[in-house]
Tab-separated table of N, CA and C in Angstrom:
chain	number	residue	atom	x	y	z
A	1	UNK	N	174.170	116.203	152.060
A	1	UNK	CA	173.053	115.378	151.726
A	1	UNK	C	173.101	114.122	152.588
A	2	UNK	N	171.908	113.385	153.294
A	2	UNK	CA	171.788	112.631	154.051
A	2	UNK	C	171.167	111.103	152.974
A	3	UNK	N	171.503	110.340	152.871
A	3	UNK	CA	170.871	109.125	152.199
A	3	UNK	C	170.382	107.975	153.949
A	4	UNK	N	169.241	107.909	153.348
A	4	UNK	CA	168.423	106.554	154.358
A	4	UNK	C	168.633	105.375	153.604
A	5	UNK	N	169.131	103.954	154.303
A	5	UNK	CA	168.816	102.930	153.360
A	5	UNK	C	168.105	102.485	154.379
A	6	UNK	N	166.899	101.287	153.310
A	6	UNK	CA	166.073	100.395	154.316
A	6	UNK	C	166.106	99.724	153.758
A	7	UNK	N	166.197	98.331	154.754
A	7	UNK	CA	165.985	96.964	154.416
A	7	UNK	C	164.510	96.842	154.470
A	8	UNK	N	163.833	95.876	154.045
A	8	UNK	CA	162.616	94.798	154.045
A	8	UNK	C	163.151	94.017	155.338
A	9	UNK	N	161.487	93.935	156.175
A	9	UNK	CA	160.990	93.643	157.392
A	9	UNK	C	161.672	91.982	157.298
A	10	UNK	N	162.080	91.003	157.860
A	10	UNK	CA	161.593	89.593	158.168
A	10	UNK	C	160.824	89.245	158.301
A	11	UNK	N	159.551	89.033	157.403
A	11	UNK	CA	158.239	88.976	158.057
A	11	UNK	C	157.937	87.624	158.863
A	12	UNK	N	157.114	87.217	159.831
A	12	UNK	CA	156.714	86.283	159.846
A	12	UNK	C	155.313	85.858	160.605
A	13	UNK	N	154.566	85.103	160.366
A	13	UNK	CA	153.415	85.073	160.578
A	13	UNK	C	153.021	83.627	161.576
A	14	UNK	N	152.653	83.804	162.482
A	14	UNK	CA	152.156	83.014	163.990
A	14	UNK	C	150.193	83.065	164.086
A	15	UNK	N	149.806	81.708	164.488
A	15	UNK	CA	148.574	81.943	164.800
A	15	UNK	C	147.981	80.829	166.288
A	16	UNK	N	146.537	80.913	166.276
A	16	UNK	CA	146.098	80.235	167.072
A	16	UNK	C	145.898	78.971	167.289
A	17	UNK	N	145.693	78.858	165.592
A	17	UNK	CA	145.344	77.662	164.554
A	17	UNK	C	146.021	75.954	165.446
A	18	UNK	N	145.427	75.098	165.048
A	18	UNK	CA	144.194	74.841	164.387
A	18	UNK	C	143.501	75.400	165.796
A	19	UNK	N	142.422	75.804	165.721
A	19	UNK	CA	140.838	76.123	165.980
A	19	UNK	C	139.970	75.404	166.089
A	20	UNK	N	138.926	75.493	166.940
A	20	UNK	CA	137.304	74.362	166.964
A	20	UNK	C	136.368	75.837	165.825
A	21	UNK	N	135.768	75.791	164.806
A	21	UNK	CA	134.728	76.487	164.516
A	21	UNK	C	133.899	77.679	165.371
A	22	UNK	N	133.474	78.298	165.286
A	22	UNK	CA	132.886	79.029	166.182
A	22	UNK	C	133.490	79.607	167.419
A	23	UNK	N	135.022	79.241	167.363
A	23	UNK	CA	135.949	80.628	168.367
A	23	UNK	C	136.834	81.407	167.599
A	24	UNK	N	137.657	82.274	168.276
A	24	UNK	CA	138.451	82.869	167.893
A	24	UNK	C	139.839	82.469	166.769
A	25	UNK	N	139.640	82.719	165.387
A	25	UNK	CA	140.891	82.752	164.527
A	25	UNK	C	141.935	83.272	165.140
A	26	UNK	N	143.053	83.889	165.121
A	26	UNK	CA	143.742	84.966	164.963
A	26	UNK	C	145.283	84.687	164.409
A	27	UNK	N	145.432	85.389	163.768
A	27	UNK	CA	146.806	85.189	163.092
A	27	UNK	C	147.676	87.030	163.255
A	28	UNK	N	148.868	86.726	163.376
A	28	UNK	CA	150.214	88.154	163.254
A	28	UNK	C	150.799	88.075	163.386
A	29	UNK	N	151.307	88.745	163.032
A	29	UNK	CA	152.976	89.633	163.257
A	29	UNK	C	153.598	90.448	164.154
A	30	UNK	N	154.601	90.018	164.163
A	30	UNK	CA	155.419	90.680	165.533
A	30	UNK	C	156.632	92.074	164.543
A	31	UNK	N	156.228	92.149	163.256
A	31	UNK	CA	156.692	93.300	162.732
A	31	UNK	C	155.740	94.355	162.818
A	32	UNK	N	157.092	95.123	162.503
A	32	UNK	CA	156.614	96.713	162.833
A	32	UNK	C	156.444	96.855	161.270
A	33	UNK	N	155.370	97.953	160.806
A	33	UNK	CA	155.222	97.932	159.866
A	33	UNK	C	154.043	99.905	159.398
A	34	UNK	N	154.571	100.393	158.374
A	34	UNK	CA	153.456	101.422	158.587
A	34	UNK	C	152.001	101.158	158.083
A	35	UNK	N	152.062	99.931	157.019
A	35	UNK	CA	150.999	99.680	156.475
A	35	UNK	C	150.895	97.957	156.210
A	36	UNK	N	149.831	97.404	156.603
A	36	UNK	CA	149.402	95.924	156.598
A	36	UNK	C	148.356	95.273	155.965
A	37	UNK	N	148.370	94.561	154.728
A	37	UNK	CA	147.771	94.266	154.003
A	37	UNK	C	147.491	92.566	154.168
A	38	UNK	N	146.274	92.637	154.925
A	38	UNK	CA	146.294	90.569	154.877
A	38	UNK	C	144.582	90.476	153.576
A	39	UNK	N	145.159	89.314	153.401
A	39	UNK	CA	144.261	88.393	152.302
A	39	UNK	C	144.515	86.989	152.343
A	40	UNK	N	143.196	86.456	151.815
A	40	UNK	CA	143.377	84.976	151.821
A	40	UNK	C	142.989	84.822	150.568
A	41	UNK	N	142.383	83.549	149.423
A	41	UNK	CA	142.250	83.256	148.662
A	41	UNK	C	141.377	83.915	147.980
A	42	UNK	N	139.762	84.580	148.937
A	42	UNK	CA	138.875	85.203	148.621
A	42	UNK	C	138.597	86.266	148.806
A	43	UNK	N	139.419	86.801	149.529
A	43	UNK	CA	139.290	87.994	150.619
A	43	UNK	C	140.614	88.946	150.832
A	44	UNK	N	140.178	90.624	150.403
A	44	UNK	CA	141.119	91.090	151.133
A	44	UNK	C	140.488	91.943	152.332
A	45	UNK	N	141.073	91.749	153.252
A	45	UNK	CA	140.419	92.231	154.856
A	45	UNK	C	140.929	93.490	154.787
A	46	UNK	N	139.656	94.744	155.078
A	46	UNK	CA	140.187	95.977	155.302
A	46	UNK	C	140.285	96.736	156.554
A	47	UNK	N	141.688	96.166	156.879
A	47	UNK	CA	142.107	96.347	158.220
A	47	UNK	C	143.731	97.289	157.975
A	48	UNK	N	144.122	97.657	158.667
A	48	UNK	CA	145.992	97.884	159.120
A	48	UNK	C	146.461	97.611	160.347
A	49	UNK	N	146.172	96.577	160.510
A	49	UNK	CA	146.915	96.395	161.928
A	49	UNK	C	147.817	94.853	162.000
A	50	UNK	N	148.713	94.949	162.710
A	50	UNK	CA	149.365	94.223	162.860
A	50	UNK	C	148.515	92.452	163.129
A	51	UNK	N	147.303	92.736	163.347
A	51	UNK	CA	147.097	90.960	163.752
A	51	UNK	C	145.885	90.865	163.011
A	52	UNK	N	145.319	89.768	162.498
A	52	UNK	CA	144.045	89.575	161.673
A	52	UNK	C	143.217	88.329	162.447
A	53	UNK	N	141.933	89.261	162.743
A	53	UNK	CA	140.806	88.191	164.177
A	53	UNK	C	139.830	88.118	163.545
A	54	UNK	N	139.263	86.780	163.476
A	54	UNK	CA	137.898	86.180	163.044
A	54	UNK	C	137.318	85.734	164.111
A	55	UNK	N	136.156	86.488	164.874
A	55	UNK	CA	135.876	86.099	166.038
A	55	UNK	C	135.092	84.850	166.475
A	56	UNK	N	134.401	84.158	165.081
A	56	UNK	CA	133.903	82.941	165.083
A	56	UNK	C	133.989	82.678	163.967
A	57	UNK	N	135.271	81.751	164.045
A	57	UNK	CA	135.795	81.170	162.788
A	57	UNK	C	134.648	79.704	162.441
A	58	UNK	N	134.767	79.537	160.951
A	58	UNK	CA	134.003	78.943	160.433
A	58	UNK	C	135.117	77.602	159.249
A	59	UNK	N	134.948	76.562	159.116
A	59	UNK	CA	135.201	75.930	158.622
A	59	UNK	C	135.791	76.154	157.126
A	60	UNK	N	135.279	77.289	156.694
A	60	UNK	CA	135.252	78.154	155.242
A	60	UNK	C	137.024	79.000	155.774
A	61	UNK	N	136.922	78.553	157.363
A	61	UNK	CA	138.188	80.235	157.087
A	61	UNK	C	139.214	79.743	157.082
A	62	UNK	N	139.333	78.435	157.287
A	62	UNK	CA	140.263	77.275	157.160
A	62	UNK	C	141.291	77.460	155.879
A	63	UNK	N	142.553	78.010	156.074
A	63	UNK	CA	143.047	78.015	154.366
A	63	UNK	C	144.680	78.784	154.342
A	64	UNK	N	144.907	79.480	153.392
A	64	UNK	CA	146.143	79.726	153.762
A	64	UNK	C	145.923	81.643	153.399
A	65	UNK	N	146.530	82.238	154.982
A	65	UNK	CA	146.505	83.865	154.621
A	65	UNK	C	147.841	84.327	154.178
A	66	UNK	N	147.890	85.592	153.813
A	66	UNK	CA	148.801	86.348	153.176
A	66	UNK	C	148.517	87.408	153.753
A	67	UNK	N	150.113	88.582	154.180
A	67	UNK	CA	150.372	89.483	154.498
A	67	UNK	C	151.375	90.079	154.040
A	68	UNK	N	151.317	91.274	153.315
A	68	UNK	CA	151.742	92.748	152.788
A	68	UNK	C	151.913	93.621	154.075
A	69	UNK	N	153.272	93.676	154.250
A	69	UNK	CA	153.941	94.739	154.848
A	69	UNK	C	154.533	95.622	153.883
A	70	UNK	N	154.591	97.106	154.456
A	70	UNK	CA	154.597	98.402	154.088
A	70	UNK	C	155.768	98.806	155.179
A	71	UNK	N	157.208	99.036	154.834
A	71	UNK	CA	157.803	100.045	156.077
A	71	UNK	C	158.278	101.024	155.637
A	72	UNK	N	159.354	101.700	156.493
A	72	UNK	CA	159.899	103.281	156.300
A	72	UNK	C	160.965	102.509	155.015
A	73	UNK	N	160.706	103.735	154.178
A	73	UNK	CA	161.274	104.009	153.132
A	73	UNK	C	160.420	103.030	151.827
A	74	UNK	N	158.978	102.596	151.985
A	74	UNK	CA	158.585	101.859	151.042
A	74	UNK	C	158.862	100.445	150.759
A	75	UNK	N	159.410	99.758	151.402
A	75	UNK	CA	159.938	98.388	151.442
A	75	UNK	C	158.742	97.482	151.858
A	76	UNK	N	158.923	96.497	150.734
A	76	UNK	CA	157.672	95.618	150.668
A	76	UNK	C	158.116	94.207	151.224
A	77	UNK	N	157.455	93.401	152.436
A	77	UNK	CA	157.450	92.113	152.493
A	77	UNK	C	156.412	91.207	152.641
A	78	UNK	N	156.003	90.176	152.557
A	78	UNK	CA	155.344	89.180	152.165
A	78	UNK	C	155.113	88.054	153.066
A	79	UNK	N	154.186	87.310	153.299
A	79	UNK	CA	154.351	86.223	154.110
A	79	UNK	C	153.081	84.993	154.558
A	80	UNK	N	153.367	84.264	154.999
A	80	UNK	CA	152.133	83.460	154.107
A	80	UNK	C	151.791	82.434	155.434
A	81	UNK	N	150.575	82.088	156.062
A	81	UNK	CA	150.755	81.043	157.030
A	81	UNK	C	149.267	80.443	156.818
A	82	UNK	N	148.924	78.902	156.344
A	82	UNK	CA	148.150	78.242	156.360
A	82	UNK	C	147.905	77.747	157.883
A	83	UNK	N	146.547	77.826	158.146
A	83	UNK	CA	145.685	77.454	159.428
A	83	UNK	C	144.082	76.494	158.919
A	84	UNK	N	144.185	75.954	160.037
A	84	UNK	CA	143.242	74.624	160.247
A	84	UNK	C	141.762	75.243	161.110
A	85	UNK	N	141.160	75.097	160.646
A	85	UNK	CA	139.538	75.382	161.342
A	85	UNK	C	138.774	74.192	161.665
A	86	UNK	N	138.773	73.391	162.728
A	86	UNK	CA	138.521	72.177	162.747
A	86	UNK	C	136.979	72.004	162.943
A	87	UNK	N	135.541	71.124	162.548
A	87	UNK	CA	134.398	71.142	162.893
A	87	UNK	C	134.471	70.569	164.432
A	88	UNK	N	133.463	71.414	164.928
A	88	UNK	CA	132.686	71.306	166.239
A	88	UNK	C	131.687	70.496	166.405
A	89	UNK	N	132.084	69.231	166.925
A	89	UNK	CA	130.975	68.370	166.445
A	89	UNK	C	129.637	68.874	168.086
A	90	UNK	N	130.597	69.635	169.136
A	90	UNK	CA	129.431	69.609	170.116
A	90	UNK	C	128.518	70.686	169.675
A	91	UNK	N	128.376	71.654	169.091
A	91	UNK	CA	128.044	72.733	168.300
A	91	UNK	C	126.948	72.373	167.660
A	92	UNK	N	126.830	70.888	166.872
A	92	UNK	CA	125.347	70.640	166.631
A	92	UNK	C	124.551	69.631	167.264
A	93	UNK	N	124.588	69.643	168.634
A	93	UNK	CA	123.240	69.105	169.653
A	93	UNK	C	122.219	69.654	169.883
A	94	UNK	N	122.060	70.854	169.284
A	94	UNK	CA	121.089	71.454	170.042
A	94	UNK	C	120.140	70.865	168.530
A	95	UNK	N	118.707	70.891	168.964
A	95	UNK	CA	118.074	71.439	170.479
A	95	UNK	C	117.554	70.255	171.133
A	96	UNK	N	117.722	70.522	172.408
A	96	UNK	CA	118.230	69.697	173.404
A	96	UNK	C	116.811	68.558	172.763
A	97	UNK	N	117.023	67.287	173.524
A	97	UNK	CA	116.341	66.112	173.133
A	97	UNK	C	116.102	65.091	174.396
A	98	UNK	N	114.923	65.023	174.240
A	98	UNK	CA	113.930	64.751	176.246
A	98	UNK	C	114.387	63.197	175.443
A	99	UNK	N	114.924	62.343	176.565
A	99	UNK	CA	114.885	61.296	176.797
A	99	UNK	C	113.744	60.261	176.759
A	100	UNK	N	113.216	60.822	178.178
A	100	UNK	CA	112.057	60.013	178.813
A	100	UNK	C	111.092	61.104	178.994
A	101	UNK	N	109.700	60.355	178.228
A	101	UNK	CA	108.725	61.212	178.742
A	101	UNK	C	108.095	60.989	179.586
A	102	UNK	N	108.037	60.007	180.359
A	102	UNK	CA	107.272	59.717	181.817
A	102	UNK	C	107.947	60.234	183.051
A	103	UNK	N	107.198	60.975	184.143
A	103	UNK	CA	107.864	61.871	184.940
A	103	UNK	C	108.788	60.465	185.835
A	104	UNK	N	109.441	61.368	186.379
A	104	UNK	CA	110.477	60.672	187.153
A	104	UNK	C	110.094	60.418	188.849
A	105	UNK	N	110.085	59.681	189.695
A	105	UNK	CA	109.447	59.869	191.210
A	105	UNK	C	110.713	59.547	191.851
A	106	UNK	N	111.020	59.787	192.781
A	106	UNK	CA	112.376	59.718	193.632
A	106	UNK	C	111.729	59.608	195.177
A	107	UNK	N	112.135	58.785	195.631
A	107	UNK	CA	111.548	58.593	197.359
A	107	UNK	C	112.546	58.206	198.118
């Protein structure tokens, strides 16, 4: 008879953070894992992959995530990394705004 033991992963969790609004989130792990479970306060994301991408992060995504690892032999780990979503203040100029309305002459 053959016995397997497994340990639980080290998890740990790395991101981009802090962020301007309206680019790329991304937060992961550099574990190996067969199954990946991330969530944040409101949300569980139905994904399995090792990294979790918000492609235009929003001020709302600002907060702290959680990740559920799954490895060989059923071993559960955990791990937790708060990120910053900072406002974009150039993001609300638009729409654009005419200065001068009298034409301009150049000689």
């Amino acid at each position: 008879m053959n016995v397997n033991v497994y340990r639980p992963q080290a998890l740990q969790l790395q991101s981009n953070a802090p962020v301007c609004e309206a680019t790329p989130l991304i937060i992961y792990t550099t574990a190996q894992a067969l199954q990946y479970n991330w969530s944040n306060a409101a949300t569980a994301f139905p994904i399995n992959n090792d990294s979790l991408v918000l492609p235009a992060a929003t001020v709302a995504d600002a907060g702290t995530y959680n990740l559920q690892v799954i490895t060989n032999g059923g071993c559960s780990s955990n791990s937790n990394l708060t990120v910053a979503v900072q406002a974009n203040p150039f993001q609300k100029l638009t729409p654009d705004i005419q200065y001068c309305a009298m034409p301009l002459h150049l000689q």
